[in-house]
C-alpha cells in the first residue's frame, strides 16, 4: 500500500500532519508527534503584530492602518500573553529542528505587506523546511474593494517569495468572491502550496451585558465540506501543492480530501481532543480502508473527484441547490 505524497516539494511517507497549533509548543509533544507518525509538523504562528510591535512601530502601524491607534492597540493581546515572542519563536524553531527529523514548517500570520515579512528569512535561517503564510483578513472596511484586498494578498506572497528560498504555502480564508481566480493568481505568483481554509472564530453578542463574546470551539468532520469544494475547484488548475486544514478527523476525511485533490491533510482539533496517538489510528484505518476498497496508492486516488471530472460544474452546483430545496421532506 503506497501512502506516499509530495507536499511543497517534500517527499512524505503519508499525508497526515499536525497543523499550526499549541501541539508543537513542547519539545516532548513534538517528539511524540514524530514517533506516532506525523509526516511533518506545522508550528503555531508568529503574528505580524508581534513583529511590528517588537520593531517599536506599533503606533505608526496602527495609525497607518485604521487611524484609531489607542483604541485599536487595546484590542490586541499584550506582548506577554503570546506563547513565544519573535526571538523566542526562532529559538523554539531551532530546538524543534534539533529534536526531530520530520520536516518542520514555520508559520507567519498577518494581513498586510510590510517589513514583518522579513521574519520569513530568519525562519529559513533558523532551519524551517518550509513556511506557512497565514493571511488572515476580515473584510470589514466598506471602502476597500475585493480587488484591492486580493491585490494586497498577492503583494504579500510576492514579497515573501522574494525573501526566502524555502517553499511557501499560503493559508487562506474561504470568503472570496472568486476563490479559484485568486488561487490561480497566487499560483502564478509562485506560491508553492495552498492551505484551505482558515477557520474564523466569529464573535457572538451577549444580549444582557451588551458585549461581544468569543469562544474557540474545536471542529468536527462537518467542517470538511467547504474544504473539499475549494480543493476540488482548484486542483486541476494549479501547480501548487494543496493541503486541507479544518475538519480532518478520520481516515475517511483523508480519503475524501485526497479524492478532491489534496496532497496533505493537517489535523489540530482531532489531536487536541484525542491526543497524538490518534495519528497512528488514522493511518491504520486509512490502510485498512484502502485495502478493503482495493486502492493501491493515494496517487491513483488523488483528484479523481475534482471539478474537472464534472462536465458542467456551474450547472451541477445550481441544479443540486435547487433539487435539495425542492425535495426536502420531513423525516
Ligand atoms: C488552539 C488553536 C490554536 C491555533 N493556532 C494557530 C496558529 O497559530 N496559526 C494558524 O495558522 N492556525 C492556528 N490554528 C488553526 C489550525 O491550524 C487549523 O487550521 C484549524 O484548527 C482547523 O483545523 P482542525 O479542524 O483540524 O482543528 C489554531 C487552532 C487551534 C484550535
PDB file of C-alpha atoms in Angstrom, residues 48-302:
ATOM      1  CA  UNK A  48       2.583  40.366  12.144  1.00  0.00           C
ATOM      2  CA  UNK A  49       1.519  42.494  15.131  1.00  0.00           C
ATOM      3  CA  UNK A  50       4.134  40.872  17.381  1.00  0.00           C
ATOM      4  CA  UNK A  51       6.893  41.567  14.908  1.00  0.00           C
ATOM      5  CA  UNK A  52       5.781  45.105  14.163  1.00  0.00           C
ATOM      6  CA  UNK A  53       5.442  45.895  17.851  1.00  0.00           C
ATOM      7  CA  UNK A  54       8.848  44.340  18.567  1.00  0.00           C
ATOM      8  CA  UNK A  55      10.264  46.679  15.977  1.00  0.00           C
ATOM      9  CA  UNK A  56       8.752  49.504  18.084  1.00  0.00           C
ATOM     10  CA  UNK A  57       6.473  50.548  15.262  1.00  0.00           C
ATOM     11  CA  UNK A  58       3.134  49.569  16.745  1.00  0.00           C
ATOM     12  CA  UNK A  59       1.784  53.121  16.998  1.00  0.00           C
ATOM     13  CA  UNK A  60       2.836  54.039  13.481  1.00  0.00           C
ATOM     14  CA  UNK A  61       1.360  50.802  12.195  1.00  0.00           C
ATOM     15  CA  UNK A  62      -1.966  51.410  13.896  1.00  0.00           C
ATOM     16  CA  UNK A  63      -2.245  54.961  12.581  1.00  0.00           C
ATOM     17  CA  UNK A  64      -1.418  53.864   9.076  1.00  0.00           C
ATOM     18  CA  UNK A  65      -3.991  51.106   9.073  1.00  0.00           C
ATOM     19  CA  UNK A  66      -7.009  52.414  10.917  1.00  0.00           C
ATOM     20  CA  UNK A  67      -6.435  55.879  12.329  1.00  0.00           C
ATOM     21  CA  UNK A  68      -7.670  54.971  15.808  1.00  0.00           C
ATOM     22  CA  UNK A  69      -4.389  53.868  17.272  1.00  0.00           C
ATOM     23  CA  UNK A  70      -5.036  53.887  21.023  1.00  0.00           C
ATOM     24  CA  UNK A  71      -8.330  52.034  20.818  1.00  0.00           C
ATOM     25  CA  UNK A  72      -7.170  49.522  18.231  1.00  0.00           C
ATOM     26  CA  UNK A  73      -3.987  48.824  20.195  1.00  0.00           C
ATOM     27  CA  UNK A  74      -6.134  47.956  23.219  1.00  0.00           C
ATOM     28  CA  UNK A  75      -7.808  45.110  21.278  1.00  0.00           C
ATOM     29  CA  UNK A  76      -4.558  43.228  20.807  1.00  0.00           C
ATOM     30  CA  UNK A  77      -3.187  40.789  23.360  1.00  0.00           C
ATOM     31  CA  UNK A  78      -0.254  42.326  25.257  1.00  0.00           C
ATOM     32  CA  UNK A  79       3.211  41.096  24.346  1.00  0.00           C
ATOM     33  CA  UNK A  80       3.403  38.910  27.485  1.00  0.00           C
ATOM     34  CA  UNK A  81       0.351  36.885  26.556  1.00  0.00           C
ATOM     35  CA  UNK A  82       1.909  35.400  23.411  1.00  0.00           C
ATOM     36  CA  UNK A  83       3.410  31.981  23.969  1.00  0.00           C
ATOM     37  CA  UNK A  84       6.537  32.951  22.009  1.00  0.00           C
ATOM     38  CA  UNK A  85       7.886  36.424  21.270  1.00  0.00           C
ATOM     39  CA  UNK A  86       9.709  36.809  17.949  1.00  0.00           C
ATOM     40  CA  UNK A  87      13.152  35.827  19.304  1.00  0.00           C
ATOM     41  CA  UNK A  88      11.711  33.005  21.395  1.00  0.00           C
ATOM     42  CA  UNK A  89       9.914  31.733  18.308  1.00  0.00           C
ATOM     43  CA  UNK A  90      13.175  31.459  16.396  1.00  0.00           C
ATOM     44  CA  UNK A  91      14.833  29.697  19.361  1.00  0.00           C
ATOM     45  CA  UNK A  92      11.923  27.295  19.645  1.00  0.00           C
ATOM     46  CA  UNK A  93      12.122  26.579  15.914  1.00  0.00           C
ATOM     47  CA  UNK A  94      15.823  25.689  16.287  1.00  0.00           C
ATOM     48  CA  UNK A  95      15.059  23.401  19.246  1.00  0.00           C
ATOM     49  CA  UNK A  96      12.264  21.645  17.344  1.00  0.00           C
ATOM     50  CA  UNK A  97      14.586  21.152  14.367  1.00  0.00           C
ATOM     51  CA  UNK A  98      17.196  19.596  16.631  1.00  0.00           C
ATOM     52  CA  UNK A  99      14.603  17.316  18.262  1.00  0.00           C
ATOM     53  CA  UNK A 100      13.046  15.709  15.167  1.00  0.00           C
ATOM     54  CA  UNK A 101      13.893  14.538  11.666  1.00  0.00           C
ATOM     55  CA  UNK A 102      10.491  15.230  10.059  1.00  0.00           C
ATOM     56  CA  UNK A 103      10.090  18.492   8.118  1.00  0.00           C
ATOM     57  CA  UNK A 104       9.267  21.496  10.284  1.00  0.00           C
ATOM     58  CA  UNK A 105       7.063  24.190   8.786  1.00  0.00           C
ATOM     59  CA  UNK A 106       7.193  27.600  10.489  1.00  0.00           C
ATOM     60  CA  UNK A 107       4.143  29.851  10.347  1.00  0.00           C
ATOM     61  CA  UNK A 108       3.848  33.592   9.798  1.00  0.00           C
ATOM     62  CA  UNK A 109       0.439  35.152  10.263  1.00  0.00           C
ATOM     63  CA  UNK A 110      -0.590  38.593   9.056  1.00  0.00           C
ATOM     64  CA  UNK A 111      -2.737  40.642   6.744  1.00  0.00           C
ATOM     65  CA  UNK A 112      -0.723  43.362   5.020  1.00  0.00           C
ATOM     66  CA  UNK A 113       2.513  43.671   3.041  1.00  0.00           C
ATOM     67  CA  UNK A 114       5.419  45.094   5.063  1.00  0.00           C
ATOM     68  CA  UNK A 115       8.671  44.704   6.931  1.00  0.00           C
ATOM     69  CA  UNK A 116       7.346  41.946   9.195  1.00  0.00           C
ATOM     70  CA  UNK A 117       7.711  39.560   6.276  1.00  0.00           C
ATOM     71  CA  UNK A 118      11.490  39.738   6.750  1.00  0.00           C
ATOM     72  CA  UNK A 119      10.939  37.191   9.530  1.00  0.00           C
ATOM     73  CA  UNK A 120      10.446  34.609   6.786  1.00  0.00           C
ATOM     74  CA  UNK A 121      14.174  34.857   6.071  1.00  0.00           C
ATOM     75  CA  UNK A 122      15.001  34.479   9.795  1.00  0.00           C
ATOM     76  CA  UNK A 123      12.781  31.396   9.958  1.00  0.00           C
ATOM     77  CA  UNK A 124      14.597  29.968   6.966  1.00  0.00           C
ATOM     78  CA  UNK A 125      17.931  30.672   8.707  1.00  0.00           C
ATOM     79  CA  UNK A 126      16.506  29.046  11.864  1.00  0.00           C
ATOM     80  CA  UNK A 127      16.141  25.812   9.915  1.00  0.00           C
ATOM     81  CA  UNK A 128      12.498  25.832   8.788  1.00  0.00           C
ATOM     82  CA  UNK A 129      11.979  23.421   5.901  1.00  0.00           C
ATOM     83  CA  UNK A 130       9.068  25.492   4.625  1.00  0.00           C
ATOM     84  CA  UNK A 131       6.885  28.438   5.598  1.00  0.00           C
ATOM     85  CA  UNK A 132       3.152  28.557   6.034  1.00  0.00           C
ATOM     86  CA  UNK A 133       1.945  32.096   5.498  1.00  0.00           C
ATOM     87  CA  UNK A 134      -1.458  32.547   7.094  1.00  0.00           C
ATOM     88  CA  UNK A 135      -3.103  35.575   5.505  1.00  0.00           C
ATOM     89  CA  UNK A 136      -5.946  36.410   7.832  1.00  0.00           C
ATOM     90  CA  UNK A 137      -8.041  39.276   6.608  1.00  0.00           C
ATOM     91  CA  UNK A 138     -11.504  40.102   7.912  1.00  0.00           C
ATOM     92  CA  UNK A 139     -13.076  42.341   5.241  1.00  0.00           C
ATOM     93  CA  UNK A 140     -14.944  44.864   7.405  1.00  0.00           C
ATOM     94  CA  UNK A 141     -13.802  48.074   5.710  1.00  0.00           C
ATOM     95  CA  UNK A 142     -16.518  49.088   3.230  1.00  0.00           C
ATOM     96  CA  UNK A 143     -14.127  51.461   1.445  1.00  0.00           C
ATOM     97  CA  UNK A 144     -11.929  48.600   0.368  1.00  0.00           C
ATOM     98  CA  UNK A 145     -12.966  46.589  -2.699  1.00  0.00           C
ATOM     99  CA  UNK A 146     -12.455  42.846  -3.041  1.00  0.00           C
ATOM    100  CA  UNK A 147      -9.981  43.546  -5.862  1.00  0.00           C
ATOM    101  CA  UNK A 148      -7.874  45.728  -3.519  1.00  0.00           C
ATOM    102  CA  UNK A 149      -7.859  43.061  -0.830  1.00  0.00           C
ATOM    103  CA  UNK A 150      -6.759  40.442  -3.347  1.00  0.00           C
ATOM    104  CA  UNK A 151      -4.025  42.747  -4.684  1.00  0.00           C
ATOM    105  CA  UNK A 152      -2.647  43.029  -1.145  1.00  0.00           C
ATOM    106  CA  UNK A 153      -2.693  39.277  -0.681  1.00  0.00           C
ATOM    107  CA  UNK A 154      -0.825  38.769  -3.947  1.00  0.00           C
ATOM    108  CA  UNK A 155       1.657  41.506  -2.902  1.00  0.00           C
ATOM    109  CA  UNK A 156       2.313  39.711   0.410  1.00  0.00           C
ATOM    110  CA  UNK A 157       3.072  36.486  -1.434  1.00  0.00           C
ATOM    111  CA  UNK A 158       5.252  38.336  -3.951  1.00  0.00           C
ATOM    112  CA  UNK A 159       7.260  39.895  -1.117  1.00  0.00           C
ATOM    113  CA  UNK A 160       7.806  36.698   0.853  1.00  0.00           C
ATOM    114  CA  UNK A 161       8.762  34.730  -2.248  1.00  0.00           C
ATOM    115  CA  UNK A 162      11.481  37.318  -2.938  1.00  0.00           C
ATOM    116  CA  UNK A 163      12.970  36.955   0.524  1.00  0.00           C
ATOM    117  CA  UNK A 164      13.104  33.183   1.092  1.00  0.00           C
ATOM    118  CA  UNK A 165      14.261  30.177  -0.888  1.00  0.00           C
ATOM    119  CA  UNK A 166      12.319  27.541   1.081  1.00  0.00           C
ATOM    120  CA  UNK A 167       8.822  26.610  -0.161  1.00  0.00           C
ATOM    121  CA  UNK A 168       5.940  28.861   0.896  1.00  0.00           C
ATOM    122  CA  UNK A 169       2.397  27.614   1.467  1.00  0.00           C
ATOM    123  CA  UNK A 170      -0.380  30.196   1.748  1.00  0.00           C
ATOM    124  CA  UNK A 171      -3.213  29.538   4.208  1.00  0.00           C
ATOM    125  CA  UNK A 172      -6.367  31.324   3.095  1.00  0.00           C
ATOM    126  CA  UNK A 173      -9.881  32.030   4.232  1.00  0.00           C
ATOM    127  CA  UNK A 174     -12.852  30.661   2.250  1.00  0.00           C
ATOM    128  CA  UNK A 175     -14.527  34.034   1.786  1.00  0.00           C
ATOM    129  CA  UNK A 176     -13.582  35.325  -1.642  1.00  0.00           C
ATOM    130  CA  UNK A 177     -15.964  36.249  -4.419  1.00  0.00           C
ATOM    131  CA  UNK A 178     -13.992  34.116  -6.860  1.00  0.00           C
ATOM    132  CA  UNK A 179     -11.745  31.868  -4.834  1.00  0.00           C
ATOM    133  CA  UNK A 180     -10.436  29.834  -7.793  1.00  0.00           C
ATOM    134  CA  UNK A 181      -9.390  33.059  -9.556  1.00  0.00           C
ATOM    135  CA  UNK A 182      -7.368  34.191  -6.521  1.00  0.00           C
ATOM    136  CA  UNK A 183      -5.828  30.731  -6.139  1.00  0.00           C
ATOM    137  CA  UNK A 184      -4.645  30.868  -9.755  1.00  0.00           C
ATOM    138  CA  UNK A 185      -3.116  34.315  -9.212  1.00  0.00           C
ATOM    139  CA  UNK A 186      -1.224  33.086  -6.137  1.00  0.00           C
ATOM    140  CA  UNK A 187      -0.087  30.022  -8.032  1.00  0.00           C
ATOM    141  CA  UNK A 188       1.313  32.251 -10.786  1.00  0.00           C
ATOM    142  CA  UNK A 189       2.971  34.453  -8.159  1.00  0.00           C
ATOM    143  CA  UNK A 190       4.934  31.383  -7.075  1.00  0.00           C
ATOM    144  CA  UNK A 191       3.041  30.107  -4.028  1.00  0.00           C
ATOM    145  CA  UNK A 192       4.338  26.560  -3.572  1.00  0.00           C
ATOM    146  CA  UNK A 193       1.271  25.441  -1.678  1.00  0.00           C
ATOM    147  CA  UNK A 194      -2.254  26.500  -0.741  1.00  0.00           C
ATOM    148  CA  UNK A 195      -3.773  25.513   2.597  1.00  0.00           C
ATOM    149  CA  UNK A 196      -7.578  25.534   2.733  1.00  0.00           C
ATOM    150  CA  UNK A 197      -9.137  27.006   4.840  1.00  0.00           C
ATOM    151  CA  UNK A 198      -8.509  29.254   7.811  1.00  0.00           C
ATOM    152  CA  UNK A 199     -11.234  28.987  10.459  1.00  0.00           C
ATOM    153  CA  UNK A 200     -12.861  32.200  11.590  1.00  0.00           C
ATOM    154  CA  UNK A 201     -13.782  32.394  15.231  1.00  0.00           C
ATOM    155  CA  UNK A 202     -16.864  34.561  14.939  1.00  0.00           C
ATOM    156  CA  UNK A 203     -17.896  36.755  17.822  1.00  0.00           C
ATOM    157  CA  UNK A 204     -21.349  36.404  19.322  1.00  0.00           C
ATOM    158  CA  UNK A 205     -23.497  39.007  21.085  1.00  0.00           C
ATOM    159  CA  UNK A 206     -24.251  38.805  24.803  1.00  0.00           C
ATOM    160  CA  UNK A 207     -27.682  40.447  24.725  1.00  0.00           C
ATOM    161  CA  UNK A 208     -27.829  41.048  28.504  1.00  0.00           C
ATOM    162  CA  UNK A 209     -24.392  42.541  29.004  1.00  0.00           C
ATOM    163  CA  UNK A 210     -24.320  44.178  25.541  1.00  0.00           C
ATOM    164  CA  UNK A 211     -20.901  42.755  24.925  1.00  0.00           C
ATOM    165  CA  UNK A 212     -19.250  40.823  22.168  1.00  0.00           C
ATOM    166  CA  UNK A 213     -18.229  37.340  23.292  1.00  0.00           C
ATOM    167  CA  UNK A 214     -15.833  34.855  21.812  1.00  0.00           C
ATOM    168  CA  UNK A 215     -15.193  31.154  22.189  1.00  0.00           C
ATOM    169  CA  UNK A 216     -12.939  28.686  20.429  1.00  0.00           C
ATOM    170  CA  UNK A 217     -14.842  25.515  19.584  1.00  0.00           C
ATOM    171  CA  UNK A 218     -12.915  22.619  18.141  1.00  0.00           C
ATOM    172  CA  UNK A 219     -14.046  21.379  14.741  1.00  0.00           C
ATOM    173  CA  UNK A 220     -15.948  18.276  13.632  1.00  0.00           C
ATOM    174  CA  UNK A 221     -15.766  16.450  10.284  1.00  0.00           C
ATOM    175  CA  UNK A 222     -18.723  18.551   9.059  1.00  0.00           C
ATOM    176  CA  UNK A 223     -16.266  21.440   8.511  1.00  0.00           C
ATOM    177  CA  UNK A 224     -14.516  19.407   5.847  1.00  0.00           C
ATOM    178  CA  UNK A 225     -17.167  20.003   3.172  1.00  0.00           C
ATOM    179  CA  UNK A 226     -16.279  23.573   2.108  1.00  0.00           C
ATOM    180  CA  UNK A 227     -12.594  22.485   2.021  1.00  0.00           C
ATOM    181  CA  UNK A 228     -13.448  19.611  -0.321  1.00  0.00           C
ATOM    182  CA  UNK A 229     -15.251  22.067  -2.584  1.00  0.00           C
ATOM    183  CA  UNK A 230     -12.347  24.528  -2.504  1.00  0.00           C
ATOM    184  CA  UNK A 231      -9.657  21.904  -3.172  1.00  0.00           C
ATOM    185  CA  UNK A 232     -11.807  20.198  -5.810  1.00  0.00           C
ATOM    186  CA  UNK A 233     -12.301  23.506  -7.621  1.00  0.00           C
ATOM    187  CA  UNK A 234      -8.612  24.390  -7.883  1.00  0.00           C
ATOM    188  CA  UNK A 235      -6.850  21.014  -8.037  1.00  0.00           C
ATOM    189  CA  UNK A 236      -6.945  20.783 -11.844  1.00  0.00           C
ATOM    190  CA  UNK A 237      -5.836  24.422 -12.248  1.00  0.00           C
ATOM    191  CA  UNK A 238      -2.817  24.959 -10.031  1.00  0.00           C
ATOM    192  CA  UNK A 239       0.731  23.697  -9.890  1.00  0.00           C
ATOM    193  CA  UNK A 240       0.945  24.376  -6.126  1.00  0.00           C
ATOM    194  CA  UNK A 241       0.634  21.595  -3.550  1.00  0.00           C
ATOM    195  CA  UNK A 242      -2.709  21.534  -1.776  1.00  0.00           C
ATOM    196  CA  UNK A 243      -3.416  20.903   1.887  1.00  0.00           C
ATOM    197  CA  UNK A 244      -6.682  20.659   3.778  1.00  0.00           C
ATOM    198  CA  UNK A 245      -6.965  22.173   7.236  1.00  0.00           C
ATOM    199  CA  UNK A 246     -10.299  22.106   9.024  1.00  0.00           C
ATOM    200  CA  UNK A 247     -12.480  19.114   9.809  1.00  0.00           C
ATOM    201  CA  UNK A 248      -9.945  16.328   9.206  1.00  0.00           C
ATOM    202  CA  UNK A 249     -10.691  13.819  11.978  1.00  0.00           C
ATOM    203  CA  UNK A 250     -10.849  10.347  10.393  1.00  0.00           C
ATOM    204  CA  UNK A 251      -9.311   8.192   7.654  1.00  0.00           C
ATOM    205  CA  UNK A 252     -12.429   8.772   5.581  1.00  0.00           C
ATOM    206  CA  UNK A 253     -11.790  12.533   5.830  1.00  0.00           C
ATOM    207  CA  UNK A 254      -8.287  11.892   4.466  1.00  0.00           C
ATOM    208  CA  UNK A 255      -9.698   9.772   1.613  1.00  0.00           C
ATOM    209  CA  UNK A 256     -12.211  12.499   0.680  1.00  0.00           C
ATOM    210  CA  UNK A 257      -9.535  15.216   0.831  1.00  0.00           C
ATOM    211  CA  UNK A 258      -7.272  13.156  -1.425  1.00  0.00           C
ATOM    212  CA  UNK A 259     -10.082  12.433  -3.869  1.00  0.00           C
ATOM    213  CA  UNK A 260     -10.756  16.187  -4.037  1.00  0.00           C
ATOM    214  CA  UNK A 261      -7.073  16.696  -4.891  1.00  0.00           C
ATOM    215  CA  UNK A 262      -5.181  17.302  -1.623  1.00  0.00           C
ATOM    216  CA  UNK A 263      -1.533  16.304  -1.157  1.00  0.00           C
ATOM    217  CA  UNK A 264      -1.583  16.823   2.609  1.00  0.00           C
ATOM    218  CA  UNK A 265      -4.113  16.851   5.439  1.00  0.00           C
ATOM    219  CA  UNK A 266      -3.496  18.783   8.613  1.00  0.00           C
ATOM    220  CA  UNK A 267      -5.102  17.862  11.921  1.00  0.00           C
ATOM    221  CA  UNK A 268      -5.480  20.034  15.009  1.00  0.00           C
ATOM    222  CA  UNK A 269      -8.868  19.567  16.713  1.00  0.00           C
ATOM    223  CA  UNK A 270      -8.718  15.773  16.347  1.00  0.00           C
ATOM    224  CA  UNK A 271      -5.283  15.667  18.011  1.00  0.00           C
ATOM    225  CA  UNK A 272      -6.201  18.143  20.750  1.00  0.00           C
ATOM    226  CA  UNK A 273      -9.286  16.018  21.513  1.00  0.00           C
ATOM    227  CA  UNK A 274      -7.790  12.530  21.210  1.00  0.00           C
ATOM    228  CA  UNK A 275      -4.070  13.005  21.753  1.00  0.00           C
ATOM    229  CA  UNK A 276      -1.231  12.427  19.275  1.00  0.00           C
ATOM    230  CA  UNK A 277      -1.839   8.637  19.128  1.00  0.00           C
ATOM    231  CA  UNK A 278      -4.861   9.484  17.003  1.00  0.00           C
ATOM    232  CA  UNK A 279      -2.437   9.973  14.107  1.00  0.00           C
ATOM    233  CA  UNK A 280      -1.432   6.298  14.165  1.00  0.00           C
ATOM    234  CA  UNK A 281      -5.065   5.224  14.358  1.00  0.00           C
ATOM    235  CA  UNK A 282      -5.997   7.329  11.321  1.00  0.00           C
ATOM    236  CA  UNK A 283      -3.049   5.875   9.423  1.00  0.00           C
ATOM    237  CA  UNK A 284      -4.061   2.278  10.278  1.00  0.00           C
ATOM    238  CA  UNK A 285      -7.698   2.976   9.382  1.00  0.00           C
ATOM    239  CA  UNK A 286      -6.579   4.524   6.094  1.00  0.00           C
ATOM    240  CA  UNK A 287      -4.520   1.447   5.198  1.00  0.00           C
ATOM    241  CA  UNK A 288      -7.418  -0.857   6.121  1.00  0.00           C
ATOM    242  CA  UNK A 289      -9.885   1.164   4.079  1.00  0.00           C
ATOM    243  CA  UNK A 290      -7.619   1.247   1.030  1.00  0.00           C
ATOM    244  CA  UNK A 291      -7.034  -2.485   1.231  1.00  0.00           C
ATOM    245  CA  UNK A 292     -10.760  -3.243   1.535  1.00  0.00           C
ATOM    246  CA  UNK A 293     -11.544  -0.941  -1.349  1.00  0.00           C
ATOM    247  CA  UNK A 294      -8.604  -2.047  -3.473  1.00  0.00           C
ATOM    248  CA  UNK A 295      -6.762   1.242  -3.783  1.00  0.00           C
ATOM    249  CA  UNK A 296      -3.041   0.517  -4.206  1.00  0.00           C
ATOM    250  CA  UNK A 297      -1.924   4.120  -3.713  1.00  0.00           C
ATOM    251  CA  UNK A 298      -3.109   7.594  -2.773  1.00  0.00           C
ATOM    252  CA  UNK A 299      -1.646   8.884  -6.036  1.00  0.00           C
ATOM    253  CA  UNK A 300      -4.226   6.916  -8.008  1.00  0.00           C
ATOM    254  CA  UNK A 301      -6.991   8.346  -5.867  1.00  0.00           C
ATOM    255  CA  UNK A 302      -5.805  11.953  -5.884  1.00  0.00           C
TER     256      UNK A 302
END
